[in-house]
Amino acid sequence: MMRFDWRPFLERWSAEWADAYDPERDGHRGGEECAAARWLGREAADAAGIAAAERRLGVALPPSLRSFLAVTDGWHNADTFVRRLAGCADLEWCGDPHGLRNIWLDGAGEDADEDLVRMAGTWSRSLQLAVESDMVDVLLDPEDVDARGEWAVYTWAPWRASPPERHPSFRHFMEDMYRQFHAMASDRPGFSNDTTRALDQRVEGARLAALRGEYEDARKTLSEAVGFGRPRAARLRQQIDALLGTPTGAEEGGSLADPYIAHEAVPLACRAQPQYGIHREESLTRRYPESDRTAVAETLRAIETGTFRYRAEGIFGEAVESARASARRAEPEAAWRALAAAVHAWAPRSADHIAPVGLIADAYLGPFLTPERGRLLLSTPRGPGATASAPKPVGAAPADGLGWLAEESRHGFRIVLIAGVEPSEVPRLLGADDATAVRPALTAGEAWEAQPGGEPWEARTVVRFGAAGEGWVFAHSGRGTDAAQDRFTSPAVRASRATRAVTVTYEPQGGIGDTTDTATFHLSCAEKGEPRFGVTIRGVSGTTTGPVPAELAPASLFVGRTVTEGLRGALDGIASYFGITVSREAVCHGRLDGVETCSWLREPRAGEGWAYWTRS
């Protein structure tokens, strides 16, 4: 096994520490002497001293610690909170003097699993390496040993409010502490040395690699530089992480005079802000200069209300507008193809801008930028001079049909399908008389939670709408209506005033999956304001009106099947008969425009009773 050469590593660390030494910040006991000597260590321990320590402790020390002691018998300033690490004479068993094992186990109670029990015993079985520290334990665990004989090191401080942090070996611990020293010193004026210059050069190389589409290699390089606190590295890696769907991809703070901050980072930060809490706006805006806080608050409100639109320049900006129009039509694959075809023409807003991450915050486009699509975008050469072809889109454009609704029918659904119109006409055709305003960019959950207006006897709902294939549009609600009740009125009649419309509802009453189910399925078709045919099935009984096409007759849809099987078959049959397809991705995961519909129940006649309930 090749031994680690401690001497050059420790000398470089010591020299860089001495150059950055600040008596006011680092002036604890021994700091002046270490800075003057440009050495954070001590005299080397000889073989006899190391052997004596091992006899006293009753164990053979792990290889990286033994070779370290042979270079320096202890160490000062291992990190900001560890003033001195033990040498041979200072090594002692920790012994758990504060009873931390019992504290951890008592806190877990009956939920203490094997891993927690083992972790809680770290103090009682480990060597304590921290001789002087700010309430930090550095524990060398003899029961966590790798194939090379290295013991894991655990660091813990009560003020961190987290379990001990594991380092695979003493060498890994020291390398981590060296990185931490760099990260803590990176904002000191004039902190520059061979290490920082080499890292900054690699960061610049990673930036160029990312623009070439080599994002995986770039991210590895940037992650190393982030560990050392290099200022550009975090911004660059955050952009990659944002498109990969990881939670570290939102930069907060900075001046909106920086166009990257204003147009990319602020929308991402606002999108990542928790939606609840009375101080959420203040907690975000206070991280920005006072003069910028109003603009940040406006962006936050735009994102919360679904009105934020990402903008870009040139060819890519035109593609963004086209993609958003497709996304609003519930055509996510078309939206993605428009972006993918133009991403090579994207232009950065500043020197450290490597990808259009602000897209993620766009009300309509953001939900469709999945991590898989983000990887394809990142793998595309882009920016000035990029000429490579666009990435291959994610599969062929899907034709989802309607059958997938059976898998999303726990609470039932209502869907109206209208032929020969554009999605923008849905509010006019289905909207309530006093509530035809479009509600922009609703998620499925937001539409579900919306409180429709109207009279107590009415059954209005908020539907989201979009394109349903060639020549059709849909209006969908994830809440069903019992179409077997006497006052049910299919909105297809109203919607079909100058065309043809179809209504499908499913109300999952009773248990799903057997022939005793009392669930209600309804299909009706109308043309030019007149009903043409209808099918209503409740449990095992059904009724029909008008000349029902053979392909859609109850005998073809439900006989011999469970309700769930029949529902899937019926939906597939409807999609095939009318040539309809509705994007599952758009309905389940996207943001679509919505509108409150007219009532799906007629007004009670004189002397006719009715009942209603409210959701809390």
Coordinates of C-alpha atoms in Angstrom, one line a residue:
M1 CA 0.0 0.0 0.0
M2 CA 1.4 3.4 -1.0
R3 CA 1.8 5.6 2.1
F4 CA 0.6 9.2 2.0
D5 CA 3.4 11.8 2.0
W6 CA 2.4 14.0 4.9
R7 CA 5.3 16.4 4.9
P8 CA 4.5 18.5 1.7
F9 CA 0.8 18.5 2.5
L10 CA 1.3 19.8 6.0
E11 CA 4.0 22.3 5.0
R12 CA 1.7 23.7 2.3
W13 CA -1.2 23.9 4.8
S14 CA 1.0 25.6 7.4
A15 CA 2.4 28.2 4.9
E16 CA -1.0 29.1 3.6
W17 CA -2.4 29.4 7.2
A18 CA 0.5 31.7 8.1
D19 CA 0.0 33.9 5.1
A20 CA -3.7 34.3 6.0
Y21 CA -3.0 34.7 9.7
D22 CA -5.0 37.5 11.4
P23 CA -4.1 38.2 15.1
E24 CA -7.6 39.4 15.8
R25 CA -9.3 36.3 14.3
D26 CA -6.6 33.7 14.9
G27 CA -4.9 35.1 18.0
H28 CA -5.6 32.2 20.3
R29 CA -2.9 30.6 22.4
G30 CA 0.0 29.5 20.1
G31 CA -1.2 31.4 17.1
E32 CA 1.7 33.9 17.0
E33 CA 4.3 31.1 17.3
C34 CA 2.7 29.0 14.6
A35 CA 2.5 32.0 12.2
A36 CA 6.1 33.0 12.9
A37 CA 7.4 29.4 12.4
R38 CA 5.1 28.8 9.4
W39 CA 4.4 25.4 10.9
L40 CA 1.2 24.2 12.6
G41 CA 2.8 21.0 13.8
R42 CA 5.4 19.9 16.4
E43 CA 8.5 17.9 16.4
A44 CA 8.1 14.4 14.9
A45 CA 7.4 11.5 17.2
D46 CA 10.0 8.7 17.0
A47 CA 9.3 5.0 16.6
A48 CA 9.7 4.5 20.3
G49 CA 7.3 7.2 21.2
I50 CA 4.6 5.8 18.9
A51 CA 5.2 2.3 20.2
A52 CA 4.9 3.5 23.8
A53 CA 1.6 5.2 23.0
E54 CA 0.3 2.0 21.5
R55 CA 1.3 -0.1 24.5
R56 CA -0.4 2.4 26.9
L57 CA -3.6 2.4 24.8
G58 CA -3.5 -1.4 24.2
V59 CA -4.0 -1.0 20.4
A60 CA -2.0 -0.6 17.2
L61 CA -2.8 2.8 15.8
P62 CA -4.2 3.0 12.2
P63 CA -1.6 3.5 9.4
S64 CA -2.4 7.1 8.4
L65 CA -2.3 8.3 12.0
R66 CA 1.0 6.5 12.7
S67 CA 2.6 8.0 9.6
F68 CA 1.3 11.4 10.6
L69 CA 2.8 11.2 14.1
A70 CA 6.1 10.3 12.5
V71 CA 6.0 13.7 10.8
T72 CA 4.5 15.8 13.6
D73 CA 3.6 14.8 17.1
G74 CA 0.3 16.7 17.1
W75 CA -1.3 19.6 15.2
H76 CA -2.6 23.1 15.8
N77 CA -5.6 24.6 14.2
A78 CA -7.1 21.5 12.6
D79 CA -10.1 23.6 11.9
T80 CA -11.8 26.8 13.2
F81 CA -13.1 25.0 16.3
V82 CA -10.3 22.5 17.0
R83 CA -7.3 24.2 18.4
R84 CA -5.0 21.3 19.0
L85 CA -5.0 17.6 18.0
A86 CA -3.3 15.0 20.2
G87 CA 0.2 13.7 19.9
C88 CA 1.5 10.4 21.3
A89 CA 1.4 11.6 24.9
D90 CA -2.1 13.1 24.6
L91 CA -3.9 10.3 23.0
E92 CA -6.6 8.9 25.4
W93 CA -9.7 6.9 25.3
C94 CA -12.7 9.2 25.3
G95 CA -14.7 7.2 27.9
D96 CA -17.9 9.2 27.3
P97 CA -17.5 11.5 30.2
H98 CA -20.7 13.4 29.6
G99 CA -22.9 10.3 29.2
L100 CA -23.8 11.0 25.5
R101 CA -24.6 7.4 24.8
N102 CA -27.5 7.4 27.2
I103 CA -28.6 10.8 26.1
W104 CA -28.8 9.7 22.4
L105 CA -30.6 6.4 23.3
D106 CA -33.0 8.1 25.7
G107 CA -33.9 10.6 23.0
A108 CA -34.7 7.9 20.5
G109 CA -36.7 5.8 23.0
E110 CA -38.2 2.6 21.5
D111 CA -37.2 3.9 18.0
A112 CA -33.5 3.3 18.6
D113 CA -32.4 0.9 15.8
E114 CA -29.1 -0.9 15.4
D115 CA -27.3 1.9 13.6
L116 CA -28.3 4.4 16.3
V117 CA -27.2 2.1 19.1
R118 CA -23.9 1.7 17.4
M119 CA -23.5 5.4 16.8
A120 CA -24.4 6.2 20.5
G121 CA -21.5 4.0 21.6
T122 CA -18.9 5.9 19.6
W123 CA -17.8 8.0 22.6
S124 CA -17.3 5.1 25.0
R125 CA -15.1 3.0 22.6
S126 CA -13.2 5.7 20.7
L127 CA -9.9 7.6 21.0
Q128 CA -10.3 11.3 21.6
L129 CA -8.1 13.3 19.3
A130 CA -9.2 16.8 20.2
V131 CA -7.1 18.1 23.1
E132 CA -8.2 21.7 22.8
S133 CA -11.5 22.7 21.0
D134 CA -14.6 24.7 21.1
M135 CA -16.8 21.9 22.3
V136 CA -15.9 19.6 19.4
D137 CA -15.1 15.9 19.7
V138 CA -12.8 14.2 17.2
L139 CA -13.2 10.5 17.8
L140 CA -11.1 7.7 16.2
D141 CA -13.4 4.6 16.2
P142 CA -11.6 1.2 16.5
E143 CA -14.8 -0.7 15.5
D144 CA -15.2 1.1 12.1
V145 CA -12.2 -0.2 10.2
D146 CA -11.6 -0.7 6.5
A147 CA -9.7 -3.3 4.6
R148 CA -6.5 -1.2 4.9
G149 CA -6.7 -1.1 8.7
E150 CA -7.8 2.6 8.7
W151 CA -10.2 3.6 11.5
A152 CA -13.0 6.1 10.7
V153 CA -12.9 9.5 12.4
Y154 CA -16.1 11.0 13.7
T155 CA -16.5 14.7 14.6
W156 CA -19.3 16.0 16.7
A157 CA -20.3 19.3 18.4
P158 CA -23.5 19.7 20.4
W159 CA -24.2 23.1 18.8
R160 CA -24.5 21.5 15.4
A161 CA -27.7 19.6 16.4
S162 CA -26.9 16.7 14.1
P163 CA -25.3 13.2 14.5
P164 CA -21.5 12.8 14.3
E165 CA -20.0 13.4 10.9
R166 CA -18.0 10.4 9.5
H167 CA -14.6 10.6 7.8
P168 CA -13.3 7.3 6.4
S169 CA -9.8 7.6 7.9
F170 CA -7.6 10.0 9.8
R171 CA -6.1 11.1 6.5
H172 CA -9.6 11.9 5.1
F173 CA -10.3 13.9 8.2
M174 CA -7.2 16.0 7.8
E175 CA -7.9 16.6 4.1
D176 CA -11.4 17.6 5.0
M177 CA -10.1 20.0 7.7
Y178 CA -7.7 21.5 5.1
R179 CA -10.6 22.1 2.7
Q180 CA -12.5 23.7 5.6
F181 CA -9.6 26.0 6.3
H182 CA -9.7 27.2 2.7
A183 CA -13.4 27.6 2.8
M184 CA -13.3 29.7 5.9
A185 CA -10.4 31.8 4.6
S186 CA -11.7 32.3 1.1
D187 CA -13.3 35.6 1.8
R188 CA -10.3 37.2 3.5
P189 CA -8.7 40.0 1.5
G190 CA -5.7 38.9 -0.4
F191 CA -6.1 35.2 0.3
S192 CA -4.3 33.8 -2.7
N193 CA -1.8 31.0 -3.1
D194 CA -0.8 28.2 -5.4
T195 CA -3.7 26.1 -4.2
T196 CA -6.3 28.8 -4.9
R197 CA -4.9 29.7 -8.2
A198 CA -4.8 26.1 -9.4
L199 CA -8.4 25.6 -8.2
D200 CA -9.6 28.8 -10.0
Q201 CA -7.9 27.7 -13.2
R202 CA -9.8 24.4 -12.9
V203 CA -13.1 26.2 -12.2
E204 CA -12.6 28.2 -15.4
G205 CA -11.9 24.9 -17.3
A206 CA -15.1 23.4 -15.8
R207 CA -17.1 26.4 -17.0
L208 CA -15.9 25.9 -20.5
A209 CA -16.5 22.1 -20.3
A210 CA -20.1 22.7 -19.1
L211 CA -20.8 24.9 -22.1
R212 CA -19.4 22.1 -24.3
G213 CA -22.0 19.8 -22.8
E214 CA -19.5 17.9 -20.6
Y215 CA -21.5 18.7 -17.4
E216 CA -20.7 15.5 -15.5
D217 CA -16.9 16.1 -15.5
A218 CA -17.5 19.8 -14.9
R219 CA -19.7 19.1 -11.8
K220 CA -17.0 16.9 -10.3
T221 CA -14.4 19.6 -10.7
L222 CA -16.7 22.3 -9.3
S223 CA -17.7 20.2 -6.3
E224 CA -14.1 19.9 -5.3
A225 CA -13.7 23.7 -5.7
V226 CA -16.9 24.3 -3.7
G227 CA -15.3 22.3 -0.8
F228 CA -12.5 24.8 -0.9
G229 CA -14.8 27.8 -0.9
R230 CA -13.9 29.1 -4.3
P231 CA -16.4 31.8 -5.0
R232 CA -17.3 31.1 -8.7
A233 CA -17.6 27.3 -8.2
A234 CA -20.8 27.4 -6.2
R235 CA -22.7 29.5 -8.7
L236 CA -21.6 27.3 -11.6
R237 CA -22.4 24.0 -9.8
Q238 CA -25.8 25.3 -8.6
Q239 CA -26.9 25.8 -12.2
I240 CA -26.0 22.2 -13.1
D241 CA -27.7 21.0 -9.9
A242 CA -30.8 23.0 -10.7
L243 CA -31.3 21.3 -14.0
L244 CA -30.6 17.9 -12.5
G245 CA -33.4 18.4 -9.9
T246 CA -31.2 18.5 -6.8
P247 CA -32.1 20.9 -4.0
T248 CA -28.8 22.8 -3.9
G249 CA -29.5 24.6 -7.2
A250 CA -30.8 28.0 -5.9
E251 CA -28.5 30.9 -5.2
E252 CA -29.8 33.5 -2.8
G253 CA -28.6 37.0 -2.2
G254 CA -26.6 39.4 -4.4
S255 CA -27.5 42.6 -6.3
L256 CA -30.0 42.6 -9.1
A257 CA -27.6 44.8 -11.0
D258 CA -26.0 41.4 -12.0
P259 CA -28.3 40.2 -14.8
Y260 CA -27.7 36.6 -13.8
I261 CA -29.0 37.3 -10.3
A262 CA -32.0 39.3 -11.6
H263 CA -33.2 36.9 -14.3
E264 CA -32.0 33.5 -13.2
A265 CA -31.0 33.2 -9.6
V266 CA -33.9 35.3 -8.0
P267 CA -36.7 33.3 -9.8
L268 CA -35.0 30.0 -8.7
A269 CA -34.6 31.3 -5.1
C270 CA -38.3 32.4 -5.0
R271 CA -39.4 29.0 -6.4
A272 CA -37.5 27.2 -3.7
Q273 CA -39.0 29.4 -0.9
P274 CA -41.5 27.5 1.3
Q275 CA -45.1 28.4 0.3
Y276 CA -46.3 28.8 3.8
G277 CA -45.3 30.9 6.8
I278 CA -46.2 34.5 7.6
H279 CA -42.6 35.7 7.3
R280 CA -41.6 33.8 4.1
E281 CA -41.4 37.0 2.0
E282 CA -39.3 38.8 4.6
S283 CA -37.0 35.8 5.2
L284 CA -36.2 35.8 1.4
T285 CA -36.0 39.5 0.6
R286 CA -33.8 40.4 3.6
R287 CA -31.0 38.5 1.9
Y288 CA -30.9 41.1 -0.9
P289 CA -29.8 44.8 -0.9
E290 CA -32.6 47.0 0.4
S291 CA -33.0 48.7 -2.9
D292 CA -33.8 45.3 -4.6
R293 CA -36.2 43.9 -2.1
T294 CA -39.4 45.2 -3.8
A295 CA -38.4 43.6 -7.1
V296 CA -37.6 40.3 -5.3
A297 CA -41.0 40.4 -3.5
E298 CA -42.7 41.0 -6.9
T299 CA -41.0 38.0 -8.4
L300 CA -42.0 35.8 -5.4
R301 CA -45.6 36.8 -5.7
A302 CA -45.6 36.2 -9.5
I303 CA -44.3 32.7 -8.9
E304 CA -46.8 32.0 -6.2
T305 CA -49.7 33.2 -8.4
G306 CA -48.5 31.3 -11.5
T307 CA -47.8 34.5 -13.5
F308 CA -44.0 34.3 -13.7
R309 CA -42.7 34.1 -17.3
Y310 CA -39.1 33.4 -18.1
R311 CA -37.7 35.6 -20.9
A312 CA -34.6 35.2 -23.1
E313 CA -33.1 36.9 -26.1
G314 CA -32.7 35.9 -29.7
I315 CA -33.5 32.5 -31.2
F316 CA -33.7 30.8 -27.9
G317 CA -36.1 33.5 -26.6
E318 CA -38.4 32.8 -29.5
A319 CA -38.3 29.1 -28.7
V320 CA -39.2 29.8 -25.1
E321 CA -42.3 31.7 -26.2
S322 CA -43.3 28.9 -28.6
A323 CA -42.6 26.2 -26.0
R324 CA -44.7 28.1 -23.4
A325 CA -47.6 28.2 -25.8
S326 CA -47.4 24.4 -26.3
A327 CA -47.1 23.9 -22.5
R328 CA -50.3 26.0 -22.0
R329 CA -52.0 23.7 -24.5
A330 CA -51.1 20.7 -22.4
E331 CA -48.5 19.5 -25.0
P332 CA -45.3 19.1 -23.0
E333 CA -43.5 17.0 -25.6
A334 CA -44.0 19.8 -28.2
A335 CA -42.8 22.3 -25.6
W336 CA -39.6 20.3 -24.9
R337 CA -38.9 19.8 -28.6
A338 CA -39.0 23.5 -29.2
L339 CA -36.6 24.2 -26.4
A340 CA -34.3 21.3 -27.4
A341 CA -34.1 22.5 -31.0
A342 CA -32.9 26.0 -30.0
V343 CA -30.8 25.5 -26.8
H344 CA -27.6 25.6 -28.8
A345 CA -28.4 29.2 -29.6
W346 CA -28.9 30.2 -26.0
A347 CA -26.7 33.1 -24.8
P348 CA -25.4 33.6 -21.3
R349 CA -26.3 36.7 -19.3
S350 CA -22.9 37.0 -17.6
A351 CA -19.5 35.3 -17.5
D352 CA -20.6 32.7 -15.0
H353 CA -23.9 31.8 -16.6
I354 CA -23.8 28.3 -18.1
A355 CA -27.5 27.3 -18.6
P356 CA -31.0 28.8 -18.8
V357 CA -31.9 27.7 -15.2
G358 CA -34.5 30.4 -14.8
L359 CA -36.7 28.3 -17.1
I360 CA -37.4 26.1 -14.0
A361 CA -39.3 28.9 -12.4
D362 CA -41.5 29.5 -15.4
A363 CA -45.1 28.7 -14.4
Y364 CA -45.8 26.6 -17.5
L365 CA -42.4 25.3 -18.6
G366 CA -40.9 24.6 -15.2
P367 CA -43.0 21.5 -14.4
F368 CA -41.9 19.9 -17.7
L369 CA -38.1 20.4 -17.2
T370 CA -37.7 17.0 -15.6
P371 CA -34.2 15.9 -14.5
E372 CA -34.0 13.7 -17.6
R373 CA -34.7 16.6 -19.9
G374 CA -32.3 18.7 -17.8
R375 CA -29.5 16.3 -18.5
L376 CA -30.2 16.4 -22.2
L377 CA -30.2 20.2 -22.1
L378 CA -26.9 20.2 -20.1
S379 CA -25.3 17.8 -22.6
T380 CA -26.0 20.2 -25.5
P381 CA -23.1 22.5 -26.5
R382 CA -24.5 26.0 -26.2
G383 CA -23.5 29.6 -26.0
P384 CA -21.4 31.8 -28.4
G385 CA -19.8 29.6 -31.0
A386 CA -21.9 26.5 -30.3
T387 CA -22.9 24.8 -33.6
A388 CA -23.7 21.2 -32.5
S389 CA -27.1 19.8 -33.3
A390 CA -29.8 19.7 -30.6
P391 CA -30.1 16.7 -28.3
K392 CA -32.4 13.9 -29.2
P393 CA -35.7 14.5 -27.5
V394 CA -37.0 12.2 -24.8
G395 CA -38.6 9.4 -26.8
A396 CA -41.3 9.8 -29.4
A397 CA -44.2 12.1 -28.8
P398 CA -46.6 10.1 -26.7
A399 CA -50.3 9.4 -27.5
D400 CA -51.6 8.8 -24.0
G401 CA -55.3 8.4 -25.0
L402 CA -57.6 8.4 -22.0
G403 CA -57.1 5.0 -20.3
W404 CA -54.6 6.4 -17.9
L405 CA -57.4 8.2 -16.1
A406 CA -58.4 4.9 -14.6
E407 CA -55.2 4.9 -12.7
E408 CA -55.8 8.4 -11.4
S409 CA -59.4 7.9 -10.4
R410 CA -59.2 7.5 -6.6
H411 CA -61.4 10.5 -6.1
G412 CA -63.1 10.3 -9.5
F413 CA -62.9 12.8 -12.3
R414 CA -64.9 14.9 -14.7
I415 CA -63.7 15.6 -18.2
V416 CA -65.4 17.4 -21.1
L417 CA -64.0 17.0 -24.6
I418 CA -65.0 19.5 -27.3
A419 CA -64.3 19.2 -31.0
G420 CA -63.2 21.9 -33.5
V421 CA -62.3 24.7 -31.0
E422 CA -59.1 26.0 -29.4
P423 CA -58.3 25.7 -25.7
S424 CA -58.8 29.4 -25.3
E425 CA -62.6 29.0 -26.1
V426 CA -63.2 26.6 -23.1
P427 CA -64.0 29.4 -20.6
R428 CA -66.7 30.7 -23.0
L429 CA -68.2 27.3 -23.6
L430 CA -68.0 25.9 -20.0
G431 CA -67.5 28.9 -17.7
A432 CA -70.0 29.9 -15.1
D433 CA -72.0 32.9 -16.0
D434 CA -70.4 35.0 -13.3
A435 CA -66.9 33.4 -13.2
T436 CA -65.5 33.1 -16.7
A437 CA -62.1 34.6 -15.9
V438 CA -59.2 32.3 -16.6
R439 CA -57.2 31.2 -13.5
P440 CA -53.6 30.9 -14.9
A441 CA -51.2 28.1 -14.4
L442 CA -53.0 25.9 -11.9
T443 CA -51.5 22.6 -10.6
A444 CA -53.8 19.6 -10.1
G445 CA -53.7 20.2 -6.4
E446 CA -54.6 23.9 -6.7
A447 CA -57.6 23.1 -8.9
W448 CA -58.7 20.5 -6.5
E449 CA -58.5 22.9 -3.5
A450 CA -60.3 25.7 -5.3
Q451 CA -63.6 26.7 -3.8
P452 CA -66.2 27.1 -6.6
G453 CA -68.9 29.6 -6.2
G454 CA -72.6 29.5 -7.0
E455 CA -75.7 28.4 -5.2
P456 CA -75.6 25.6 -2.5
W457 CA -77.5 23.2 -4.8
E458 CA -75.0 23.6 -7.6
A459 CA -72.1 21.4 -8.5
R460 CA -69.6 23.7 -10.1
T461 CA -65.9 22.7 -10.3
V462 CA -62.6 24.2 -11.4
V463 CA -61.4 22.5 -14.5
R464 CA -58.0 22.8 -16.2
F465 CA -58.0 22.7 -19.9
G466 CA -55.8 22.1 -23.0
A467 CA -55.5 20.3 -26.3
A468 CA -56.7 16.7 -26.6
G469 CA -55.1 15.7 -29.9
E470 CA -56.0 16.7 -33.4
G471 CA -59.1 18.9 -33.4
W472 CA -60.1 18.4 -29.8
V473 CA -59.7 20.1 -26.5
F474 CA -60.4 18.9 -22.9
A475 CA -61.5 20.3 -19.6
H476 CA -60.6 18.1 -16.7
S477 CA -61.3 18.1 -13.0
G478 CA -60.0 15.5 -10.5
R479 CA -63.3 15.4 -8.7
G480 CA -66.2 13.3 -9.9
T481 CA -69.9 14.0 -9.9
D482 CA -72.6 11.3 -9.3
A483 CA -74.2 11.2 -12.8
A484 CA -76.9 8.8 -11.6
Q485 CA -78.7 11.5 -9.6
D486 CA -81.8 12.9 -11.2
R487 CA -80.6 16.5 -11.4
F488 CA -77.3 15.7 -13.3
T489 CA -76.9 17.7 -16.5
S490 CA -74.2 17.0 -18.9
P491 CA -72.3 20.2 -19.8
A492 CA -71.6 18.7 -23.2
V493 CA -75.0 20.1 -24.3
R494 CA -73.9 23.6 -23.6
A495 CA -70.4 23.1 -24.9
S496 CA -71.6 21.7 -28.2
R497 CA -73.6 24.7 -29.3
A498 CA -71.7 25.0 -32.6
T499 CA -69.8 21.7 -32.5
R500 CA -69.7 18.3 -30.8
A501 CA -68.8 17.6 -27.2
V502 CA -68.4 14.6 -24.9
T503 CA -68.7 14.3 -21.2
V504 CA -67.2 11.5 -19.1
T505 CA -67.5 11.3 -15.4
Y506 CA -66.5 8.7 -12.8
E507 CA -67.6 8.8 -9.1
P508 CA -65.9 6.0 -7.1
Q509 CA -68.5 5.3 -4.5
G510 CA -68.1 2.0 -2.6
G511 CA -65.0 -0.2 -3.0
I512 CA -63.2 -0.3 -6.3
G513 CA -62.3 -3.6 -8.0
D514 CA -65.3 -6.0 -7.7
T515 CA -68.8 -6.4 -9.3
T516 CA -70.6 -5.1 -6.1
D517 CA -69.1 -1.7 -6.5
T518 CA -71.6 1.2 -6.6
A519 CA -69.3 3.5 -8.5
T520 CA -70.9 5.6 -11.3
F521 CA -69.6 5.9 -14.8
H522 CA -71.2 8.3 -17.3
L523 CA -70.6 9.0 -20.9
S524 CA -72.7 11.4 -23.0
C525 CA -72.4 13.1 -26.4
A526 CA -74.1 16.2 -27.7
E527 CA -74.0 18.0 -31.1
K528 CA -75.0 21.6 -31.8
G529 CA -76.6 22.0 -28.4
E530 CA -78.7 18.8 -28.6
P531 CA -78.0 15.5 -26.7
R532 CA -77.2 12.6 -29.0
F533 CA -76.6 9.6 -26.7
G534 CA -75.7 8.7 -23.2
V535 CA -74.5 5.8 -21.0
T536 CA -74.8 5.8 -17.2
I537 CA -73.6 2.7 -15.3
R538 CA -74.0 2.5 -11.5
G539 CA -72.6 -0.7 -10.0
V540 CA -73.9 -3.6 -12.1
S541 CA -76.9 -1.7 -13.6
G542 CA -77.0 0.8 -16.4
T543 CA -79.2 3.0 -18.5
T544 CA -78.8 4.4 -22.0
T545 CA -80.3 7.2 -24.0
G546 CA -80.3 7.8 -27.7
P547 CA -78.5 5.6 -30.3
V548 CA -75.4 4.5 -28.5
P549 CA -72.6 3.4 -30.9
A550 CA -71.9 -0.4 -30.6
E551 CA -68.3 0.3 -29.6
L552 CA -69.5 2.4 -26.6
A553 CA -72.4 0.3 -25.5
P554 CA -72.4 -1.0 -21.9
A555 CA -72.1 -4.6 -23.1
S556 CA -68.8 -3.7 -24.8
L557 CA -67.4 -1.8 -21.9
F558 CA -68.3 -3.4 -18.6
V559 CA -69.9 -6.9 -19.0
G560 CA -67.6 -9.6 -17.4
R561 CA -65.1 -7.1 -16.0
T562 CA -64.5 -5.5 -12.7
V563 CA -65.4 -1.8 -12.5
T564 CA -61.7 -0.9 -12.7
E565 CA -61.1 -3.1 -15.7
G566 CA -64.3 -1.7 -17.3
L567 CA -63.3 1.9 -16.6
R568 CA -59.9 1.4 -18.3
G569 CA -61.6 -0.3 -21.3
A570 CA -64.3 2.3 -21.6
L571 CA -61.8 5.2 -21.6
D572 CA -59.6 3.4 -24.2
G573 CA -62.7 2.9 -26.3
I574 CA -63.8 6.5 -26.1
A575 CA -60.3 7.7 -27.0
S576 CA -60.2 5.4 -30.0
Y577 CA -63.7 6.1 -31.2
F578 CA -63.3 9.9 -31.1
G579 CA -59.6 10.1 -31.9
I580 CA -58.7 11.8 -28.6
T581 CA -55.6 11.9 -26.5
V582 CA -54.9 13.8 -23.3
S583 CA -51.3 14.2 -22.0
R584 CA -51.0 12.4 -18.6
E585 CA -47.8 14.4 -17.9
A586 CA -49.6 17.7 -18.5
V587 CA -52.7 16.8 -16.3
C588 CA -50.8 15.1 -13.4
H589 CA -47.6 17.1 -13.3
G590 CA -48.0 20.3 -15.3
R591 CA -49.6 23.7 -14.7
L592 CA -52.6 24.5 -16.9
D593 CA -55.0 27.3 -17.2
G594 CA -58.3 26.7 -15.3
V595 CA -61.8 28.1 -15.2
E596 CA -64.8 27.6 -12.9
T597 CA -67.5 25.8 -14.8
C598 CA -71.2 26.1 -14.9
S599 CA -73.2 23.8 -12.6
W600 CA -73.3 20.1 -13.5
L601 CA -76.7 19.9 -11.7
R602 CA -79.9 21.6 -12.9
E603 CA -81.8 23.9 -10.5
P604 CA -84.3 22.1 -8.2
R605 CA -87.9 22.2 -9.4
A606 CA -90.7 23.5 -7.2
G607 CA -91.2 21.1 -4.3
E608 CA -88.1 19.1 -5.1
G609 CA -85.7 18.5 -2.2
W610 CA -81.9 18.6 -2.4
A611 CA -79.0 18.2 -0.1
Y612 CA -75.4 19.4 -0.2
W613 CA -72.2 19.2 1.9
T614 CA -69.1 21.4 2.2
R615 CA -65.5 20.5 2.3
S616 CA -63.5 21.7 5.3

